[in-house]
PDB file of C-alpha atoms in Angstrom:
ATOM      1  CA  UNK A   1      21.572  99.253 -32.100  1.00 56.00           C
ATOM      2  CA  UNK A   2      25.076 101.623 -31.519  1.00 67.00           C
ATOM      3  CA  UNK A   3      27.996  99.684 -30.726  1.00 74.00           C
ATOM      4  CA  UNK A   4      28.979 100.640 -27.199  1.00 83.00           C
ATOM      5  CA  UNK A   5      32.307 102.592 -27.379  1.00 90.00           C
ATOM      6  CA  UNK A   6      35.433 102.453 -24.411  1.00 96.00           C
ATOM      7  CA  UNK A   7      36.342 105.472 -23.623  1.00 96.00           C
ATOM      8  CA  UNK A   8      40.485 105.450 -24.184  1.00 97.00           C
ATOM      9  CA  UNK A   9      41.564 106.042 -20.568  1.00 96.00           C
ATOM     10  CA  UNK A  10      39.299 102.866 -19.827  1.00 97.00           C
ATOM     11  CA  UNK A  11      41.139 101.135 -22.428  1.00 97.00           C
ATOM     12  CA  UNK A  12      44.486 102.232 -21.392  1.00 98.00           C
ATOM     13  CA  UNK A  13      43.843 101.305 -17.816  1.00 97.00           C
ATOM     14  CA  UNK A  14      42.581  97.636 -19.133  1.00 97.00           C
ATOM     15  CA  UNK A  15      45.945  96.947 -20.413  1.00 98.00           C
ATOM     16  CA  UNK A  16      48.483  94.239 -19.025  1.00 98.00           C
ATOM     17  CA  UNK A  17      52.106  94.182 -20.379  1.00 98.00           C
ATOM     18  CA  UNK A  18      54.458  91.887 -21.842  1.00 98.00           C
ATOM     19  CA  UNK A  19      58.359  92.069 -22.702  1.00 98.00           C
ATOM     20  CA  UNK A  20      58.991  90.634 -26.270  1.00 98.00           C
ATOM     21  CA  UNK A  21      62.962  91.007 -26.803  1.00 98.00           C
ATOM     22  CA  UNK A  22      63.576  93.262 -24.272  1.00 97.00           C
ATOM     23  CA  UNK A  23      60.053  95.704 -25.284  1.00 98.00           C
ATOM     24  CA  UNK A  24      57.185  96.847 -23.456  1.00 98.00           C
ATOM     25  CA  UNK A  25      54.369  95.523 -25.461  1.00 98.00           C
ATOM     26  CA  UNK A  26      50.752  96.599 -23.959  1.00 98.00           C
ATOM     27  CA  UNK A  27      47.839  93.890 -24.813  1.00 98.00           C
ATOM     28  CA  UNK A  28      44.554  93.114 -23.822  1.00 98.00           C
ATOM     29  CA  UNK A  29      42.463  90.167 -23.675  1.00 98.00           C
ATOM     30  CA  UNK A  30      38.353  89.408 -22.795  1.00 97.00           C
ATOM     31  CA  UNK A  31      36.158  86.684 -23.264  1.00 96.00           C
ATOM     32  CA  UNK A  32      35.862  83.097 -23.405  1.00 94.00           C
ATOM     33  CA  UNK A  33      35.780  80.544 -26.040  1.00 96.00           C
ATOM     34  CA  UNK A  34      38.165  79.917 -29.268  1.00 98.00           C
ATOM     35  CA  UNK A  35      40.760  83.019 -29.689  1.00 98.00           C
ATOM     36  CA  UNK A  36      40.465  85.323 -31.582  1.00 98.00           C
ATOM     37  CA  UNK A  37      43.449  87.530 -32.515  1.00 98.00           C
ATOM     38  CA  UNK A  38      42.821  91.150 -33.708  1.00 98.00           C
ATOM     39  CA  UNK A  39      45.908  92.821 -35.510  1.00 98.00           C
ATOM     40  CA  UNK A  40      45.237  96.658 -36.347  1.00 98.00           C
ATOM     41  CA  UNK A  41      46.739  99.079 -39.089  1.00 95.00           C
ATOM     42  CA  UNK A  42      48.884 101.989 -39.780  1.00 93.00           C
ATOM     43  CA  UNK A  43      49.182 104.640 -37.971  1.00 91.00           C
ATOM     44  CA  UNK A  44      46.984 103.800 -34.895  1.00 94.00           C
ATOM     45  CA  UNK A  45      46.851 100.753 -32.368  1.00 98.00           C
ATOM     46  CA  UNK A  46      44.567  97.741 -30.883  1.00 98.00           C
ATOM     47  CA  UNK A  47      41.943 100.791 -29.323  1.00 98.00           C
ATOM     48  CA  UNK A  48      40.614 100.812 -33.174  1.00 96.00           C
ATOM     49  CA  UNK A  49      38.545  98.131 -32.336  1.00 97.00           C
ATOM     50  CA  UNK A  50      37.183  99.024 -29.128  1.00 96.00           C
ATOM     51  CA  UNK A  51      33.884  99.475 -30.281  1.00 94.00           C
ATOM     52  CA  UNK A  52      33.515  95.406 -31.360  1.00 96.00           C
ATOM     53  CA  UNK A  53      35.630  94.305 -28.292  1.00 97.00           C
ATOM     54  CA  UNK A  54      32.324  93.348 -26.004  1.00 95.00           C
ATOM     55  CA  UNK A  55      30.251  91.902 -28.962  1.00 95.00           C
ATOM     56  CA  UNK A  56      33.207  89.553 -29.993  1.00 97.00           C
ATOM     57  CA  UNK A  57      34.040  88.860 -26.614  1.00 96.00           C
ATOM     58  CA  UNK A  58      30.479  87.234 -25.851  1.00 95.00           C
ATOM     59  CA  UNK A  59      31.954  84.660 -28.124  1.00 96.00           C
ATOM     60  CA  UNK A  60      35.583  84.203 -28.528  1.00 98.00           C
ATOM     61  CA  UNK A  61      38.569  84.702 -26.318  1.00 98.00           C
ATOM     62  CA  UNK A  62      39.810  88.496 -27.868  1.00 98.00           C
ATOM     63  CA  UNK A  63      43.565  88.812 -28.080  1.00 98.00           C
ATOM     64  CA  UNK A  64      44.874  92.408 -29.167  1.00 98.00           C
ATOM     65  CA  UNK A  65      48.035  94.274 -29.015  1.00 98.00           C
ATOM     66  CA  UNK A  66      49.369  97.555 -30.026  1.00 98.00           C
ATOM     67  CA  UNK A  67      52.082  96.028 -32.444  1.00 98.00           C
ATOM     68  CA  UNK A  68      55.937  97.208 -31.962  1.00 98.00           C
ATOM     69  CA  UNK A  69      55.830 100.670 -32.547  1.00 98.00           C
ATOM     70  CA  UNK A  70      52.174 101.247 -31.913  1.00 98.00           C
ATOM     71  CA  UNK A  71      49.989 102.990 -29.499  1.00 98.00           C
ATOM     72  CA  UNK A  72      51.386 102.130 -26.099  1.00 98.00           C
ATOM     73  CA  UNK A  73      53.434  99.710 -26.659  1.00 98.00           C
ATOM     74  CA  UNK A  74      57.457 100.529 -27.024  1.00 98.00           C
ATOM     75  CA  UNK A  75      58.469 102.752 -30.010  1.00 98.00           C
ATOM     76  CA  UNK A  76      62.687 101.988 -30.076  1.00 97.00           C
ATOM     77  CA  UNK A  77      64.842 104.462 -32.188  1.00 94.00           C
ATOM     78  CA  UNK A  78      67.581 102.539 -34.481  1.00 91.00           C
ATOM     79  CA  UNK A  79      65.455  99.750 -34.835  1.00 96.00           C
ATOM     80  CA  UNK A  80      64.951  97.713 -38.028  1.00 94.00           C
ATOM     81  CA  UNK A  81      61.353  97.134 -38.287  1.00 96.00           C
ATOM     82  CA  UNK A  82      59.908  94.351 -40.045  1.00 96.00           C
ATOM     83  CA  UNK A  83      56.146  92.574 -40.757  1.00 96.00           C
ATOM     84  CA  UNK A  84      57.972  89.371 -39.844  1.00 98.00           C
ATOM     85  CA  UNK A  85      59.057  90.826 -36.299  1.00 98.00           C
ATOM     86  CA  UNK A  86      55.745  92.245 -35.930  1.00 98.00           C
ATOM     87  CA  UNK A  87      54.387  88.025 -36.706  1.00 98.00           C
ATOM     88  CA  UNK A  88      56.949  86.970 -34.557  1.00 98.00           C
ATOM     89  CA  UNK A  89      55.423  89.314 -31.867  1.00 98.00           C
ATOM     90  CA  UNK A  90      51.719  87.995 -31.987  1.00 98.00           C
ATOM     91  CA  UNK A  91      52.881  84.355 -31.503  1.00 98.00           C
ATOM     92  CA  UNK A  92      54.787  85.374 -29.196  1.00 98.00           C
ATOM     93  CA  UNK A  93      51.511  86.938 -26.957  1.00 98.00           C
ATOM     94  CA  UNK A  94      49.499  83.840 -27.774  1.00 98.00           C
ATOM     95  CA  UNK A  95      52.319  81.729 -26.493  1.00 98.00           C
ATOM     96  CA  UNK A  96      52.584  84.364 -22.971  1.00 98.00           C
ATOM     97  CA  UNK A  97      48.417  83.601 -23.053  1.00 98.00           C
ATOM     98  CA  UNK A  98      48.915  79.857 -23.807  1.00 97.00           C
ATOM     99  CA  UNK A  99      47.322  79.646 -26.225  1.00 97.00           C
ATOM    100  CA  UNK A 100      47.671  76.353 -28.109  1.00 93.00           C
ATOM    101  CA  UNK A 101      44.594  75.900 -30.029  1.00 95.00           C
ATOM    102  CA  UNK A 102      43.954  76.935 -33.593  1.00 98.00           C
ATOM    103  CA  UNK A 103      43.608  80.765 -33.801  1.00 98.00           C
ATOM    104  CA  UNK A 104      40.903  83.171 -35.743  1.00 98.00           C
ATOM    105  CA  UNK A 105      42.534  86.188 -37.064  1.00 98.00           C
ATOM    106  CA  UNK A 106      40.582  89.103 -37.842  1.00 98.00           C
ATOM    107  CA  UNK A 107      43.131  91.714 -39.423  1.00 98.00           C
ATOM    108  CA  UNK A 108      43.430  95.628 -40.927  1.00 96.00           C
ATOM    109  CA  UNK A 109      45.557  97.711 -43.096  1.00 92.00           C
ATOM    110  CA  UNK A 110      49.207  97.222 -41.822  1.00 94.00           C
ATOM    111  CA  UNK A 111      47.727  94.226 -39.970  1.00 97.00           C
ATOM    112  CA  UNK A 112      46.717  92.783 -42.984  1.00 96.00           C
ATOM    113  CA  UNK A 113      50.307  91.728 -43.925  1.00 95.00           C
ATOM    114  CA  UNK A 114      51.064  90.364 -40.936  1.00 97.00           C
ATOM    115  CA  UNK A 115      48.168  88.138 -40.927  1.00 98.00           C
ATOM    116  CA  UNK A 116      49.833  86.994 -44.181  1.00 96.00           C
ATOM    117  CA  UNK A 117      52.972  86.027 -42.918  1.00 97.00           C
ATOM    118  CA  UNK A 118      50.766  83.863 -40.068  1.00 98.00           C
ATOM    119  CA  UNK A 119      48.995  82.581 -42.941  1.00 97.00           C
ATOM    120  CA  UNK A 120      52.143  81.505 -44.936  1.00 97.00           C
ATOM    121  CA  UNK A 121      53.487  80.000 -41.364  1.00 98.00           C
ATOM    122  CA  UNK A 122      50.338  78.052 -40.890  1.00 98.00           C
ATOM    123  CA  UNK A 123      51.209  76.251 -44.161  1.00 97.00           C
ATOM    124  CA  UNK A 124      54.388  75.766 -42.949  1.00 97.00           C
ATOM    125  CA  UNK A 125      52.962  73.945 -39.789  1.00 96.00           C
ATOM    126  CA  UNK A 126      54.238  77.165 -37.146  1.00 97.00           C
ATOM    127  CA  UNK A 127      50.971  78.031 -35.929  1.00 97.00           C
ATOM    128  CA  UNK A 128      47.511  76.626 -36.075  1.00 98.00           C
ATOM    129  CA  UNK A 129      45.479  79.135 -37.919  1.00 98.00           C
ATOM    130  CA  UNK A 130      41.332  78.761 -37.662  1.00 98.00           C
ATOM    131  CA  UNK A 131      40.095  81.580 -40.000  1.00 98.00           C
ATOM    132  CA  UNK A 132      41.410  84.824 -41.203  1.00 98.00           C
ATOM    133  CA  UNK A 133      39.543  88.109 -41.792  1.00 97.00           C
ATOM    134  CA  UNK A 134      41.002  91.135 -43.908  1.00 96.00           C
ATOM    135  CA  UNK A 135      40.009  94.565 -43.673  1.00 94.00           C
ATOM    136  CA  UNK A 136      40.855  97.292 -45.791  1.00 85.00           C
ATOM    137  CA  UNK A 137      44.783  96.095 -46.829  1.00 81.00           C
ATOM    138  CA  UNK A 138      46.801  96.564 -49.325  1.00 78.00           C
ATOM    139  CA  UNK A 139      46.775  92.812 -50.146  1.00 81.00           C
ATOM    140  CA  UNK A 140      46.745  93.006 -54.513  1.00 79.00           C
ATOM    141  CA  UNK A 141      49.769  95.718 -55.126  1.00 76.00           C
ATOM    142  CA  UNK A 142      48.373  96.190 -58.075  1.00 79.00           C
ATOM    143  CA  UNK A 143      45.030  97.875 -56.639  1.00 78.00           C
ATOM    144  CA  UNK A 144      46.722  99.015 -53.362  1.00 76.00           C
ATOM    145  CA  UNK A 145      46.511 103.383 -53.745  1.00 77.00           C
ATOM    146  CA  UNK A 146      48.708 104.460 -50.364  1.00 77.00           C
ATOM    147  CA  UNK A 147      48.313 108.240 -49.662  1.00 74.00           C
ATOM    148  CA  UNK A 148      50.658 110.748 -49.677  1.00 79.00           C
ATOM    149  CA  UNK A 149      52.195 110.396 -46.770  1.00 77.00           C
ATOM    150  CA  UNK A 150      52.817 106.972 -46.415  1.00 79.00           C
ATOM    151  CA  UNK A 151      54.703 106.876 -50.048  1.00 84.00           C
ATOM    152  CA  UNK A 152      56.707 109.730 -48.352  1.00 83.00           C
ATOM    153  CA  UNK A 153      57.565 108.195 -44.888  1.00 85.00           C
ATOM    154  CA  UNK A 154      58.773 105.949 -46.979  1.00 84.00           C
ATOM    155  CA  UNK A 155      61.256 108.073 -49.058  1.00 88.00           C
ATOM    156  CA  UNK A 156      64.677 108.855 -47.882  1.00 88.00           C
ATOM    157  CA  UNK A 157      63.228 112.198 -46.604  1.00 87.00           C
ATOM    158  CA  UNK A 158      60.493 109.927 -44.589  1.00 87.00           C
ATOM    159  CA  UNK A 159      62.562 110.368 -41.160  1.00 88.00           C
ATOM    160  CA  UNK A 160      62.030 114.402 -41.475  1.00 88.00           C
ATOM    161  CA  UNK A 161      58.104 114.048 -42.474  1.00 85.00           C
ATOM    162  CA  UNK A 162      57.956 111.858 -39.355  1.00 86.00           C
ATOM    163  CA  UNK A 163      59.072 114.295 -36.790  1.00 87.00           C
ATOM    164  CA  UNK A 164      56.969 117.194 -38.563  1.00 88.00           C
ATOM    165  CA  UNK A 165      53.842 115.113 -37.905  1.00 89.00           C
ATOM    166  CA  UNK A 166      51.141 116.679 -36.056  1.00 92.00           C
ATOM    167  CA  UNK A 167      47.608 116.210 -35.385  1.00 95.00           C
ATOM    168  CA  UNK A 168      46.640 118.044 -38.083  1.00 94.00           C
ATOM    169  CA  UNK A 169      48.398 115.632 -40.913  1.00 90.00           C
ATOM    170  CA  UNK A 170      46.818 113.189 -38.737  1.00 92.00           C
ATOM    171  CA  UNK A 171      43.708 114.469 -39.440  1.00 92.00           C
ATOM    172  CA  UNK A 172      43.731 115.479 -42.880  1.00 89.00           C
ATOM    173  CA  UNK A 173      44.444 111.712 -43.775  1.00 85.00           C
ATOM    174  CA  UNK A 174      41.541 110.455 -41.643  1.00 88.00           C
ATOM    175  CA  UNK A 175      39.401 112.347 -43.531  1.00 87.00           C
ATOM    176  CA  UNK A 176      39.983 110.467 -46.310  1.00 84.00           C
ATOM    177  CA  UNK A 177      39.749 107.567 -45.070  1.00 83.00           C
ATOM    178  CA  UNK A 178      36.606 107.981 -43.048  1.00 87.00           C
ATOM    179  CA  UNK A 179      33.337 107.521 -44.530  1.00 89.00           C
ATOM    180  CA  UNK A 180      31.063 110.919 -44.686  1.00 89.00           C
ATOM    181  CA  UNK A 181      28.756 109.587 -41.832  1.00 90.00           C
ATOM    182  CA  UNK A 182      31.310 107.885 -40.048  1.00 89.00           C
ATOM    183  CA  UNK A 183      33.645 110.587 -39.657  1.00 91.00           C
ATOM    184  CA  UNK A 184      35.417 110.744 -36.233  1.00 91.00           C
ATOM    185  CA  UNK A 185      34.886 113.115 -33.795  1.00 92.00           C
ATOM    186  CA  UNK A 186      37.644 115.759 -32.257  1.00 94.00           C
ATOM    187  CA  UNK A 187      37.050 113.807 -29.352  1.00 94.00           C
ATOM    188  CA  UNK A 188      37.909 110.794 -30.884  1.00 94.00           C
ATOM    189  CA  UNK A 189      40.725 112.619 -32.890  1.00 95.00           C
ATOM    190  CA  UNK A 190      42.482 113.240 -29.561  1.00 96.00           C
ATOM    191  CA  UNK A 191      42.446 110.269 -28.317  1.00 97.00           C
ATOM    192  CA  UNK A 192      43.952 108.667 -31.942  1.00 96.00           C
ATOM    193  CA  UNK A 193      46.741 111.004 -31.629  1.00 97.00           C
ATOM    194  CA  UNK A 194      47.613 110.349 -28.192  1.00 97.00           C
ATOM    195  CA  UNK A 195      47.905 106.952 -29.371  1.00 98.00           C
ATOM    196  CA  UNK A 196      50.169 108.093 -32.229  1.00 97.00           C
ATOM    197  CA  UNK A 197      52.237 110.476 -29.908  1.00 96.00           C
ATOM    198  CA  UNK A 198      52.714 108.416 -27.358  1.00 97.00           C
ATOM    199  CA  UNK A 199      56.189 107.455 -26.973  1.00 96.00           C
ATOM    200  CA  UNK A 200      57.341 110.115 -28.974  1.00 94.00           C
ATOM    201  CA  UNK A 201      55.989 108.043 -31.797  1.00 95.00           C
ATOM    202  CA  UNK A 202      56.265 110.407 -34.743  1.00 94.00           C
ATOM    203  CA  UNK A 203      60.151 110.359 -34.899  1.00 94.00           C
ATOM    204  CA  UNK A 204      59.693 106.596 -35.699  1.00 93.00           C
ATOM    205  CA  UNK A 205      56.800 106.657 -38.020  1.00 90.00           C
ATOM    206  CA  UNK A 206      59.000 106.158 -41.337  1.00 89.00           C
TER     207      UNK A 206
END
């Protein structure tokens, strides 16, 4: 049976907004039962899930944002970015939400590393932590292959790349990534770089 997809203008009108040190963050949340907080990757935002949104929801309370930088959410110039910021941020929407119970994280890519830091908090008795999923991370360094482009962005010549980057270097990595029957459509490559613009995202993307 196909997983239902939501369209991204549903999506985007779905959203509710939080500030988080003075920044727009754009979440969403469905469902009843234990949370369950989704954390997505590099370079996209919390609409890469849409498709399991409704399933998990008929089980858990589903938490998602688009991370600090992300999809909708605010993309600030001259800002230090950090995977503990972006940690800081999702306790930060479970504590707007209230949450207080233990929470399941189901994580990918970028995400994936700040689940970790969660993790390493929940040893250190900062958050409750049920159960943690990783997806497709770069969690052993020694078996973690970036592309191209991300060992760029990361360069000193990374803030150039980033304003040169189009749809089409959006879509050339994709392919990649994609499997050959799972391989989005232009449709769907649209609305991922919508996400990516948005914002002027690209001029932050190192």
């Amino acid at each position: 049976m196909p997983l239902a997809e939501i369209p991204l203008s549903v999506w985007r009108k779905r959203s509710r907004t939080f500030v988080f040190r003075g920044q727009s963050i754009r979440y969403w949340t469905v469902g009843q039962g234990e949370p369950l907080l989704l954390i997505h990757g590099f370079p996209t935002a919390s609409w890469d899930w849409h498709y399991l949104w409704q399933p998990l929801a008929q089980r858990y309370q589903v938490i998602a944002c688009d991370m600090l930088g992300f999809g909708d959410s605010a993309k600030p110039r001259n800002h230090t970015y950090s995977l503990l910021e972006q940690a800081d941020l999702q306790q930060a929407l479970l504590a707007h939400l209230q949450v207080e119970q233990a929470v399941h994280i189901l994580a990918h890519d970028y995400g994936d590393s700040v689940a970790q830091e969660l993790l390493a908090r929940h040893y250190e008795k900062r958050i409750e932590v049920a159960s943690c999923v990783f997806l497709n991370g770069g969690l052993f360094p020694e078996t973690h292959r970036p592309l191209l482009m991300q060992k760029l962005l990361l360069s000193p010549i990374g803030w150039l790349l980033g304003r040169a980057f189009s749809r089409e270097a959006l879509v050339k990595g994709f392919r990649q990534i994609f499997g050959p029957q799972t391989q989005p459509t232009e449709s769907e490559l649209d609305d991922y770089w919508s996400l990516v613009d948005s914002n002027h995202g690209p001029r932050i993307m190192h």
